Amino acid sequence: MDAGPYIDMTSVMRDPESGAYNVAFLRNMYKGPRKLGLHMSPRHNWQIVRAHEARDEPTPVAIVVSHHPAFFIGALNVAPFGVDDYALIGGMFERPLRLTPSVTWGDRFMIPADADLVLEGHVLPNVREVEGPFGEFPGTYGPQRVRWVVELTAMAQRRDALYQDVFVGHPDNWVMGSFPKEGSIYNRIKGVVPGVRAVHLPTSAVGRFHCYISIDKRVDGESKQAALIALGACDFVKHVIVVDSDIDPFREEDVMWAVATRVQADEDVDIIKNVKGATLDPSQRDDIMGAKMIIDATRPVKRPFEARIQVPADAIDRVPLERVVPPDQLRRIT
Amino acid sequence: MDAGPYIDMTSVMRDPESGAYNVAFLRNMYKGPRKLGLHMSPRHNWQIVRAHEARDEPTPVAIVVSHHPAFFIGALNVAPFGVDDYALIGGMFERPLRLTPSVTWGDRFMIPADADLVLEGHVLPNVREVEGPFGEFPGTYGPQRVRWVVELTAMAQRRDALYQDVFVGHPDNWVMGSFPKEGSIYNRIKGVVPGVRAVHLPTSAVGRFHCYISIDKRVDGESKQAALIALGACDFVKHVIVVDSDIDPFREEDVMWAVATRVQADEDVDIIKNVKGATLDPSQRDDIMGAKMIIDATRPVKRPFEARIQVPADAIDRVPLERVVPPDQLRRIT
Amino acid sequence: MDAGPYIDMTSVMRDPESGAYNVAFLRNMYKGPRKLGLHMSPRHNWQIVRAHEARDEPTPVAIVVSHHPAFFIGALNVAPFGVDDYALIGGMFERPLRLTPSVTWGDRFMIPADADLVLEGHVLPNVREVEGPFGEFPGTYGPQRVRWVVELTAMAQRRDALYQDVFVGHPDNWVMGSFPKEGSIYNRIKGVVPGVRAVHLPTSAVGRFHCYISIDKRVDGESKQAALIALGACDFVKHVIVVDSDIDPFREEDVMWAVATRVQADEDVDIIKNVKGATLDPSQRDDIMGAKMIIDATRPVKRPFEARIQVPADAIDRVPLERVVPPDQLRRIT
Amino acid sequence: MDAGPYIDMTSVMRDPESGAYNVAFLRNMYKGPRKLGLHMSPRHNWQIVRAHEARDEPTPVAIVVSHHPAFFIGALNVAPFGVDDYALIGGMFERPLRLTPSVTWGDRFMIPADADLVLEGHVLPNVREVEGPFGEFPGTYGPQRVRWVVELTAMAQRRDALYQDVFVGHPDNWVMGSFPKEGSIYNRIKGVVPGVRAVHLPTSAVGRFHCYISIDKRVDGESKQAALIALGACDFVKHVIVVDSDIDPFREEDVMWAVATRVQADEDVDIIKNVKGATLDPSQRDDIMGAKMIIDATRPVKRPFEARIQVPADAIDRVPLERVVPPDQLRRIT
Amino acid sequence: MDAGPYIDMTSVMRDPESGAYNVAFLRNMYKGPRKLGLHMSPRHNWQIVRAHEARDEPTPVAIVVSHHPAFFIGALNVAPFGVDDYALIGGMFERPLRLTPSVTWGDRFMIPADADLVLEGHVLPNVREVEGPFGEFPGTYGPQRVRWVVELTAMAQRRDALYQDVFVGHPDNWVMGSFPKEGSIYNRIKGVVPGVRAVHLPTSAVGRFHCYISIDKRVDGESKQAALIALGACDFVKHVIVVDSDIDPFREEDVMWAVATRVQADEDVDIIKNVKGATLDPSQRDDIMGAKMIIDATRPVKRPFEARIQVPADAIDRVPLERVVPPDQLRRIT
Amino acid sequence: MDAGPYIDMTSVMRDPESGAYNVAFLRNMYKGPRKLGLHMSPRHNWQIVRAHEARDEPTPVAIVVSHHPAFFIGALNVAPFGVDDYALIGGMFERPLRLTPSVTWGDRFMIPADADLVLEGHVLPNVREVEGPFGEFPGTYGPQRVRWVVELTAMAQRRDALYQDVFVGHPDNWVMGSFPKEGSIYNRIKGVVPGVRAVHLPTSAVGRFHCYISIDKRVDGESKQAALIALGACDFVKHVIVVDSDIDPFREEDVMWAVATRVQADEDVDIIKNVKGATLDPSQRDDIMGAKMIIDATRPVKRPFEARIQVPADAIDRVPLERVVPPDQLRRIT
């Protein structure tokens, strides 16, 4: 633990009302042998600590340092509050997550049996201390903030434990956060806009702030509705771009081509003010609220719209490319 | 069937891809002994007919005229496309819905065993005829439209069958449509904004166009996010008003009090253009797209805001109301 | 006067320039045997005190505690500045208001002869003290404010004087304030939009913040013009909804039905920033300015629009309602 | 009458309901010895003809060609519908307008006794013919329109009658229309915003489309409220600019200086869509509706704002101007 | 120099990178026999001082008090940064500007040979003192500000030197600043919108804040593009009005007529937020950023639009004006 | 010429007024041995043809099929109308472009001496024929349009002439068009915003519709001003994104990171309506006008903003990367 001042690890807490376990990546600052700082955004674990603090009670927390990757991906979903994340992570393993009683609370608080290292402790009720500054997920250094404090009570460790680390503000941090969210958002859109094809939270926007959605649009206006669902589903999402199914939302330049050739900003861009955003977003002027933007880059269904150029396959086949370009230099043009 | 030209009844169709049954209220016009007109908005059954028509095939349809009310309420939910509505209706009964093979298609298409009357037939592929004009759910007479045609193949009837009817454009029609939607929207908001207290689609807005949401707001901006979820979840919803948990969303005058005293329109009102709306909404200038509006009538969390006047309970108790007002005239003032 | 700290009573002042008497409901706080706090919004009496203070002179004020209801209703009109309110109140009685010289100033300042109780005093020039907090007309508790002080000089009382009271922030307070305003606004609209039918300031919006206007619209755009007049006429009005003459503006659910079925927010909603509003409106971010909103819920004159469903009278007559519903349970459905 | 095809003269009609006479400038096209075309915008006379046409009856009309200027100025006021214009014109003369029975209808329809020339006739019910094109008040040639027809029945003429003419689309036409409106608008603002100083409808905007209002602002937001009143009072007004009382609203360059130095468009400019405007405004895309704009060019009351430069009077006096500039060339610099 | 505390004179500085001389009107406050205060807006000289301060070096500055008018007009152009203003001023003279080595820096810093008076000195690096308050170009008194300080080193004076002065905040100050800008902006528009006819920065808007552009529009939308160029070219310009070529942009009432009769504000007005403006603009809420507004008062090319009234020349000729108006009173009507 | 129906080649025309040659890429359709279709957008050559057609004269045109690449790059600049493009192309070669008299017009119309192939002909005055449909530069198939016709008069060809071709709607077409524009726009911004670092028109947006500008921002609001200049300079540019100098505008993912982390859309996004755009933009609802959008993704200068994470160089150096990753797999992480 004295390797450095800052780790961003999965913290497990338990909703006192429903008993559901909630697992989330929270930031811990090294403050002493048995003391950690704790930063949370106002999401599920924050709700749990809030409920404990209302009764002036400490909140049990188990910090899971290393585990199978499926554990962490499960932790990064955007499941509704009240869903037991242990159950959901089990879905990732396709069998129940193996649990074991904690050192501190016994079977009143179970911890993952296969973790390499688990720190147990309590979030002290209504105590705040200065935390940070650290590099943060948007790829920026945040300011110091006044945040919670964890007092450690025990540590459970496997022999030869591995120490996994995610490099905050870099692609491994971003990708790990984005793809569980992509799945959740996709599922929500699918139920309302059946023609949805794919949802992508690109690395360029740190896997969180931009959401590119491709749909096979069947009636006009479905595109904006898909965008509203994405904004509603995940408060990290700030800018949504909706494209037609001929555009690959995983290729940013394809998405930008659609923005360039299919958008008239006075009709296709909508801005919504004062929505809950991400506390760590450096652009927010308010602590928690910000503006959201929708860009509908789909073609209208009802009026004709110019099709994309495609060289016919047989025309391509008739050109013996290998005769004009040395084979080791062949690269397909977009 | 010759009692009148128009019935609004639950039509069952089956998704050719997933095999899921979809149940929806669709409008049928009497066109002859074995022929009905059919109006659908672009939602789930429309998708199913669209899939059959792409292969130039007729779409089997079973029209369920009378059944236990739970059947119809289940039919009016806003479940995602792909969910089997028979299963979902079973949830309403708290046991599986009893089914029986149809006359026309046998066990390839099951029909409800306890219905009073079931008409079986096919939606003819790529055939359209003039339909209407009728009174419609918004409480207005719609124009004539060019719509689908159903050719009947069989009828299954219980002895002493009841003939249930809903009076379109009147409260029984509105309430039946609103409360399954209220539950669906509530559930979706609950997962993201745990403090949501209630969702109401008031009768004044025909149980569909307005959505009043009350939340116990914990961070600023949650209110707008709840609104985005409601707009995303249900394309009928056009105007969303979000209120604090001290406001009863089922009392319209309470909601309007919040709009009066907690809204500054330049910051709290957002308008989103060109979103999929309801084809039958008489105000839409486009056939399917319209504008949506969010009114955030909640107080800010972060800055002090004036509390609502409440006469202290003990002050009320000290007034012997029955001594100044004759008991039979007592009515509690708001 | 020691019954409680706060009364909201009509204060009479006299414009030093025109000599006109101005009567208004102002809030007085009990501060001692001969001393009252005074709260005014920047309207007519505020102008009068302002004129006196510019010359560093005290402003004579007569506080009328109980009188015939017509007195108070006359006091709550929205007559232009410069109109003599005694004359206007006389219009309510259909004979001149009976006056008598005051104890303090003789016939230089007349007071109502038929009041039960009149307090006389001076607003001290350029003196301010902390006032409040009290429950206020919007139904909320306001903050403490630094406000004027009245020094009492005399009291005139009838034998067996009644002590009338209005319960601030409750319906009696709201209704008394709304209907004189409704009349004034109606008259102003009538001259420009002759088809205006009714103006209502609903109790839900504390009889002040919302204004529902019904018009028999003859040319498009008259609806927005009527709204502009209402906003101009009365700075309390914050949100105006204009409906057609088939809608009853006194039934809020009817008004909301029009909003639901006749509004497309991108064309029909207008927001105007930084207009003078009500100091006591708890939502205002500025002390005196706020945003106003117009919702035009009328149908277009120029293009066809779907009519409202009405069951033909003869069809209703053909249904012998008393044969299916026990007569004592009959209630007409909307 | 054969001098030319077009006269813009005061037409008198009588409201069948209230009996009030309404006098307005309407355009008449010469169509034959006893036949005139008639153009009206949807204002008061249009309401009167509309009422007659609803009963399929002709509308009596007396066309007054020449009279004392006070007659015409009275006719150009913006009095509310229902006010008797003969009475109002009498106010201009400071004695009742002298009337005499008409040739056609006797004392059922009185005509001005001192007019030089009066044409009597009927607007034919539900008859329309092509009218125009003519030069119109905005200073532009309008398109041909389908309009009403007047059939003449009699002519009353003084000996040595003068023939007065107004040159439509030129300053005499503009000024005559503007100053009665300025008075009406000023009066309406005065009652709500007592600090109003002057209202000007400049000739640059054909005495109708722009309204410059100067106020001695006492609380912030009064400026926008004055603008709302002006827009509400007169549908010709399209753009309102409000300035402080140190600006002369009759000097356009002074008004533009205030726009230049006291406006930030994102807060001070408001645009209201789809309001009733002027049919003859060439810029309107709709026949009758258009957009209105408010520019608030006043300084804030609440925060300090930079004062206008003024050379102190004693400094000016110390400069013996006549010693450096030849007296006949002296012209005061702004 | 002890005549008064404030002169607004041309200051010459030299870009350390390119060696180009930059000449600008900057404000100097008399602070002592060898010390001046200095106010600059963030434009070219500010860049030069900024570059010197980054190296903690004083910035040489030569203050030119009186010279041929062409010198000052050249100084007021809006040439791109990096253009040598001595060369550009030479263009005004149509021969190179005559230069001579300075007293302080010799031929490393040349000064105008024909100036009446040149003060030489250094802007002290990273020193700031209170400056002002003074009357400023917008015609208002600005607040005190913390600004740069110049230490004088030498003075070069012609025998019988004239002392020229510009009266800040008055027309001579405004006109001198406007017409070099008009030329620059015209040239930039000309390259992109060849039909541009004239550019005017009217005196009403202190020769800086308003820009009236007339164009012979050939395709729709050129008007807005011309406005974008004007806003981009000169940060003083705040409001742009574009008119057709039948409107004289040098006659403000003509421009306002176009605004009155050719604008629909919802389509023709655009507001752009948070653009660099003028520090001395008293309306700016931010120190340097403000809102810009474009008003497109041109007619559409694509749809017919009503032409302006013109009395045919031969009709005018047929009226012998001198026979009805005494010749010395003849003044042409607009 | 019978190789295919469509070539996009440089056409030379000559301004009849100034005599300047204008060179532009215009589309020619093969219509017969001596006849070509011609498509032009309303830019410089369109002005020249328009001037000839006003006099009903044919417009001489020389179509240059193959030449040195510098010739074509020079042709694609965005020089102001009136600049001689032959002179400007000479600038590219750093010596005058070699010219030779044309076959058809002799030295009244010079053609490039070093071209491989030149077709000479006339644009027929006021003749239009159907042209297209073709693939167009936005990467889409355009509709058929009614366009000009060229009648060929002569052909000048070098021995062994090369036939160069650009593949319209593909990267070679886009890049060739983008970089001369980047230079022109950069130069214009440089003069007003000296801190501009780079301008990029990315291939994703077909080298025309998006403009990414990086600036070393010195005062707030310079970013929006740079954007206004870019929009004004080139009517192809539709969306401008401005970033700080720590962002590489040539790396789209870097630009999108700035949009994600530095934008709040309610303050940083501006939309301008009805500006001249590109006729071939498939999204335009009007033939020539469209909406433009500015996204300011720069950090504020005046308030602190979170810095971008950078791993310190010495920390990187301390990690012996080659010991943990096989050298042939080393790829630098973003």
Coordinates of N, CA, C and O in Angstrom, one line a residue, chain C residues 190-283:
Chain C
K190 N -59.9 42.6 -24.4 CA -61.1 42.8 -25.2 C -61.0 43.9 -26.2 O -61.5 43.8 -27.3
G191 N -60.3 45.0 -25.9 CA -60.2 46.1 -26.8 C -59.3 45.8 -28.0 O -59.5 46.4 -29.1
V192 N -58.4 44.8 -27.9 CA -57.5 44.5 -29.0 C -57.9 43.2 -29.7 O -57.8 43.0 -30.9
V193 N -58.4 42.2 -28.9 CA -58.8 40.9 -29.4 C -60.2 40.8 -29.0 O -60.6 40.2 -28.0
P194 N -61.1 41.3 -29.9 CA -62.6 41.3 -29.4 C -63.1 39.9 -29.1 O -64.1 39.8 -28.4
G195 N -62.5 38.9 -29.7 CA -63.1 37.5 -29.5 C -62.7 36.9 -28.1 O -63.0 35.8 -27.9
V196 N -62.1 37.7 -27.2 CA -61.7 37.1 -25.9 C -63.0 36.7 -25.2 O -64.0 37.4 -25.2
R197 N -63.0 35.5 -24.6 CA -64.1 35.0 -23.9 C -64.0 35.1 -22.4 O -64.9 35.4 -21.7
A198 N -62.8 34.7 -21.9 CA -62.7 34.7 -20.4 C -61.2 34.7 -20.1 O -60.4 34.3 -20.9
V199 N -60.9 35.2 -18.9 CA -59.6 35.2 -18.3 C -59.6 34.6 -17.0 O -60.5 35.0 -16.1
H200 N -58.7 33.6 -16.7 CA -58.7 33.0 -15.4 C -57.3 32.9 -14.8 O -56.4 32.5 -15.5
L201 N -57.2 33.4 -13.5 CA -55.9 33.2 -12.8 C -56.2 32.1 -11.8 O -56.8 32.4 -10.7
P202 N -55.8 30.9 -12.1 CA -56.3 29.7 -11.3 C -55.7 29.7 -9.9 O -54.6 30.2 -9.6
T203 N -56.5 29.2 -9.0 CA -56.0 29.0 -7.6 C -54.8 28.1 -7.5 O -53.9 28.3 -6.6
S204 N -54.7 27.2 -8.4 CA -53.5 26.3 -8.3 C -52.2 27.1 -8.4 O -51.2 26.8 -7.8
A205 N -52.3 28.2 -9.1 CA -51.1 29.1 -9.3 C -51.3 30.3 -8.4 O -50.9 31.4 -8.8
V206 N -51.8 30.1 -7.2 CA -52.0 31.2 -6.2 C -52.7 32.4 -6.7 O -52.5 33.5 -6.2
G207 N -53.5 32.2 -7.7 CA -54.3 33.3 -8.2 C -53.5 34.5 -8.9 O -54.0 35.6 -9.1
R208 N -52.3 34.2 -9.2 CA -51.5 35.3 -9.7 C -50.5 34.9 -10.8 O -50.3 35.6 -11.7
F209 N -49.9 33.7 -10.7 CA -48.7 33.4 -11.6 C -49.1 32.8 -13.0 O -48.4 33.0 -13.9
H210 N -50.3 32.1 -13.0 CA -50.8 31.6 -14.3 C -52.0 32.4 -14.7 O -52.8 32.8 -13.9
C211 N -52.1 32.5 -16.1 CA -53.2 33.2 -16.6 C -53.7 32.4 -17.8 O -53.0 32.2 -18.8
Y212 N -55.0 31.9 -17.7 CA -55.6 31.1 -18.7 C -56.6 32.0 -19.5 O -57.5 32.5 -18.9
I213 N -56.4 32.1 -20.8 CA -57.2 33.0 -21.6 C -57.9 32.2 -22.6 O -57.3 31.4 -23.3
S214 N -59.3 32.3 -22.7 CA -59.9 31.7 -23.8 C -60.4 32.7 -24.8 O -60.9 33.8 -24.5
I215 N -60.2 32.4 -26.1 CA -60.6 33.4 -27.1 C -61.3 32.6 -28.3 O -61.0 31.5 -28.5
D216 N -62.2 33.3 -28.9 CA -62.8 32.9 -30.1 C -61.9 33.5 -31.2 O -62.0 34.6 -31.7
K217 N -60.9 32.7 -31.6 CA -59.8 33.3 -32.5 C -60.3 33.5 -33.9 O -60.9 32.6 -34.5
R218 N -60.1 34.7 -34.4 CA -60.6 35.0 -35.7 C -59.5 35.0 -36.8 O -59.7 34.7 -37.9
V219 N -58.3 35.5 -36.3 CA -57.1 35.4 -37.2 C -56.0 34.8 -36.4 O -55.9 35.0 -35.2
D220 N -55.1 34.1 -37.1 CA -54.0 33.4 -36.5 C -53.1 34.5 -35.8 O -52.9 35.6 -36.3
G221 N -52.5 34.2 -34.7 CA -51.6 35.1 -34.0 C -52.3 36.0 -33.0 O -51.6 36.6 -32.2
E222 N -53.6 36.1 -33.0 CA -54.3 36.8 -32.0 C -54.1 36.2 -30.6 O -54.1 36.9 -29.6
S223 N -53.9 34.9 -30.6 CA -53.7 34.2 -29.3 C -52.4 34.7 -28.6 O -52.4 35.0 -27.4
K224 N -51.3 34.8 -29.4 CA -50.0 35.3 -28.8 C -50.2 36.8 -28.4 O -49.6 37.2 -27.4
Q225 N -51.0 37.5 -29.2 CA -51.1 38.9 -28.8 C -51.9 39.1 -27.5 O -51.5 39.9 -26.7
A226 N -52.9 38.3 -27.3 CA -53.6 38.3 -26.1 C -52.7 38.0 -24.9 O -52.7 38.6 -23.8
A227 N -51.8 37.0 -25.1 CA -50.8 36.7 -24.1 C -49.9 37.8 -23.8 O -49.6 38.1 -22.6
L228 N -49.4 38.5 -24.8 CA -48.6 39.7 -24.6 C -49.3 40.7 -23.7 O -48.7 41.3 -22.8
I229 N -50.5 40.9 -24.0 CA -51.3 41.9 -23.2 C -51.4 41.5 -21.8 O -51.2 42.3 -20.9
A230 N -51.7 40.3 -21.5 CA -51.8 39.8 -20.1 C -50.5 39.9 -19.4 O -50.4 40.4 -18.3
L231 N -49.4 39.6 -20.1 CA -48.1 39.7 -19.4 C -47.8 41.2 -19.2 O -47.2 41.6 -18.1
G232 N -48.1 42.1 -20.1 CA -47.9 43.5 -19.9 C -48.7 44.1 -18.8 O -48.3 45.0 -18.1
A233 N -49.9 43.6 -18.7 CA -50.9 44.2 -17.8 C -50.6 44.0 -16.3 O -50.9 44.8 -15.5
C234 N -49.9 42.9 -16.0 CA -49.8 42.5 -14.6 C -48.5 41.8 -14.4 O -48.3 40.7 -14.9
D235 N -47.7 42.4 -13.6 CA -46.3 41.8 -13.4 C -46.3 40.5 -12.6 O -45.3 39.8 -12.6
F236 N -47.4 40.2 -11.9 CA -47.5 38.9 -11.3 C -47.6 37.7 -12.3 O -47.2 36.6 -12.0
V237 N -48.3 38.0 -13.4 CA -48.5 36.9 -14.4 C -47.2 36.5 -15.0 O -46.4 37.3 -15.4
K238 N -46.9 35.2 -14.9 CA -45.6 34.6 -15.3 C -45.8 33.6 -16.5 O -45.0 33.6 -17.4
H239 N -46.8 32.8 -16.4 CA -47.1 31.9 -17.5 C -48.5 32.1 -18.0 O -49.4 32.1 -17.3
V240 N -48.6 32.3 -19.3 CA -49.9 32.5 -19.9 C -50.2 31.3 -20.8 O -49.4 30.9 -21.6
I241 N -51.4 30.7 -20.7 CA -51.9 29.7 -21.6 C -53.1 30.2 -22.3 O -54.1 30.6 -21.7
V242 N -53.1 30.2 -23.6 CA -54.2 30.7 -24.4 C -54.9 29.5 -25.0 O -54.2 28.6 -25.6
V243 N -56.2 29.4 -24.9 CA -57.0 28.3 -25.4 C -58.1 28.8 -26.3 O -58.5 30.0 -26.3
D244 N -58.7 27.9 -27.1 CA -59.9 28.3 -27.9 C -61.1 28.4 -27.1 O -61.2 27.9 -25.9
S245 N -62.2 28.9 -27.7 CA -63.4 29.1 -26.9 C -64.2 27.9 -26.6 O -65.1 27.9 -25.9
D246 N -63.8 26.7 -27.2 CA -64.4 25.5 -26.8 C -63.8 24.9 -25.5 O -64.3 23.8 -25.1
I247 N -62.9 25.6 -24.9 CA -62.2 25.1 -23.7 C -62.6 26.1 -22.6 O -62.6 27.3 -22.8
D248 N -62.9 25.5 -21.5 CA -63.3 26.3 -20.3 C -62.1 26.6 -19.5 O -61.5 25.8 -18.9
P249 N -61.7 27.9 -19.5 CA -60.4 28.2 -18.8 C -60.5 28.1 -17.3 O -59.5 28.2 -16.6
F250 N -61.8 27.9 -16.8 CA -61.9 27.8 -15.3 C -61.8 26.3 -14.9 O -61.8 26.0 -13.7
R251 N -61.7 25.4 -15.9 CA -61.5 24.0 -15.6 C -60.0 23.7 -16.0 O -59.7 23.5 -17.2
E252 N -59.2 23.5 -15.0 CA -57.7 23.3 -15.3 C -57.5 22.1 -16.2 O -56.6 22.1 -17.1
E253 N -58.3 21.0 -16.0 CA -58.0 19.8 -16.8 C -58.4 20.0 -18.2 O -57.8 19.4 -19.1
D254 N -59.4 20.9 -18.5 CA -59.7 21.3 -19.9 C -58.5 22.0 -20.5 O -58.2 21.8 -21.7
V255 N -58.0 22.9 -19.8 CA -56.8 23.7 -20.3 C -55.7 22.8 -20.6 O -55.0 22.9 -21.6
M256 N -55.4 21.8 -19.7 CA -54.3 20.9 -19.9 C -54.6 20.0 -21.1 O -53.7 19.5 -21.7
W257 N -55.8 19.7 -21.3 CA -56.2 18.9 -22.5 C -55.8 19.6 -23.8 O -55.2 19.1 -24.7
A258 N -56.0 20.9 -23.8 CA -55.7 21.7 -24.9 C -54.1 21.8 -25.1 O -53.6 21.7 -26.2
V259 N -53.4 21.9 -23.9 CA -52.0 21.9 -24.0 C -51.5 20.6 -24.6 O -50.5 20.5 -25.4
A260 N -52.2 19.5 -24.2 CA -51.7 18.2 -24.6 C -52.0 17.9 -26.1 O -51.1 17.3 -26.8
T261 N -53.1 18.4 -26.6 CA -53.5 18.0 -28.0 C -53.3 19.1 -29.0 O -53.5 18.9 -30.2
R262 N -53.0 20.4 -28.6 CA -53.0 21.4 -29.5 C -51.7 22.2 -29.5 O -51.5 23.2 -30.2
V263 N -50.7 21.7 -28.8 CA -49.4 22.4 -28.7 C -48.3 21.6 -29.4 O -48.1 20.4 -29.2
Q264 N -47.5 22.3 -30.2 CA -46.2 21.8 -30.6 C -45.2 22.9 -30.1 O -45.1 24.0 -30.5
A265 N -44.4 22.4 -29.1 CA -43.7 23.4 -28.3 C -42.7 24.3 -29.1 O -42.4 25.4 -28.7
D266 N -42.1 23.7 -30.2 CA -41.1 24.5 -30.9 C -41.8 25.7 -31.6 O -41.1 26.7 -31.8
E267 N -43.0 25.7 -31.9 CA -43.7 26.9 -32.5 C -44.6 27.6 -31.5 O -44.8 28.8 -31.7
D268 N -45.1 26.9 -30.6 CA -46.2 27.5 -29.8 C -45.8 28.0 -28.4 O -46.6 28.6 -27.7
V269 N -44.6 27.7 -28.0 CA -44.1 28.2 -26.7 C -43.0 29.3 -26.9 O -42.2 29.2 -27.8
D270 N -43.2 30.4 -26.2 CA -42.2 31.5 -26.3 C -41.8 31.8 -24.9 O -42.6 31.8 -23.9
I271 N -40.5 32.1 -24.7 CA -39.9 32.5 -23.4 C -39.3 33.8 -23.5 O -38.5 34.1 -24.5
I272 N -39.6 34.7 -22.6 CA -39.1 36.1 -22.6 C -38.3 36.3 -21.3 O -38.8 36.0 -20.2
K273 N -37.1 36.7 -21.4 CA -36.1 36.7 -20.3 C -36.2 38.1 -19.6 O -36.4 39.1 -20.3
N274 N -35.8 38.1 -18.4 CA -35.5 39.4 -17.7 C -36.6 40.4 -17.7 O -36.4 41.6 -17.9
V275 N -37.8 39.9 -17.4 CA -39.0 40.8 -17.3 C -39.2 41.0 -15.8 O -39.0 40.1 -15.0
K276 N -39.8 42.2 -15.5 CA -40.2 42.4 -14.1 C -41.2 41.4 -13.6 O -42.2 41.2 -14.3
G277 N -40.9 40.7 -12.5 CA -41.8 39.7 -12.0 C -42.2 40.1 -10.6 O -42.3 41.3 -10.2
A278 N -42.4 39.1 -9.7 CA -42.8 39.3 -8.3 C -41.7 39.0 -7.4 O -41.1 37.9 -7.4
T279 N -41.4 40.0 -6.5 CA -40.3 39.8 -5.6 C -40.4 38.6 -4.7 O -39.5 37.9 -4.4
L280 N -41.7 38.3 -4.4 CA -41.9 37.1 -3.5 C -42.0 35.8 -4.2 O -42.1 34.8 -3.5
D281 N -41.9 35.8 -5.5 CA -41.9 34.5 -6.2 C -40.6 33.7 -5.8 O -39.5 34.2 -6.1
P282 N -40.7 32.6 -5.2 CA -39.5 32.0 -4.6 C -38.6 31.5 -5.7 O -37.4 31.2 -5.4
S283 N -39.1 31.3 -7.0 CA -38.2 30.8 -8.0 C -37.3 31.8 -8.6 O -36.3 31.4 -9.4

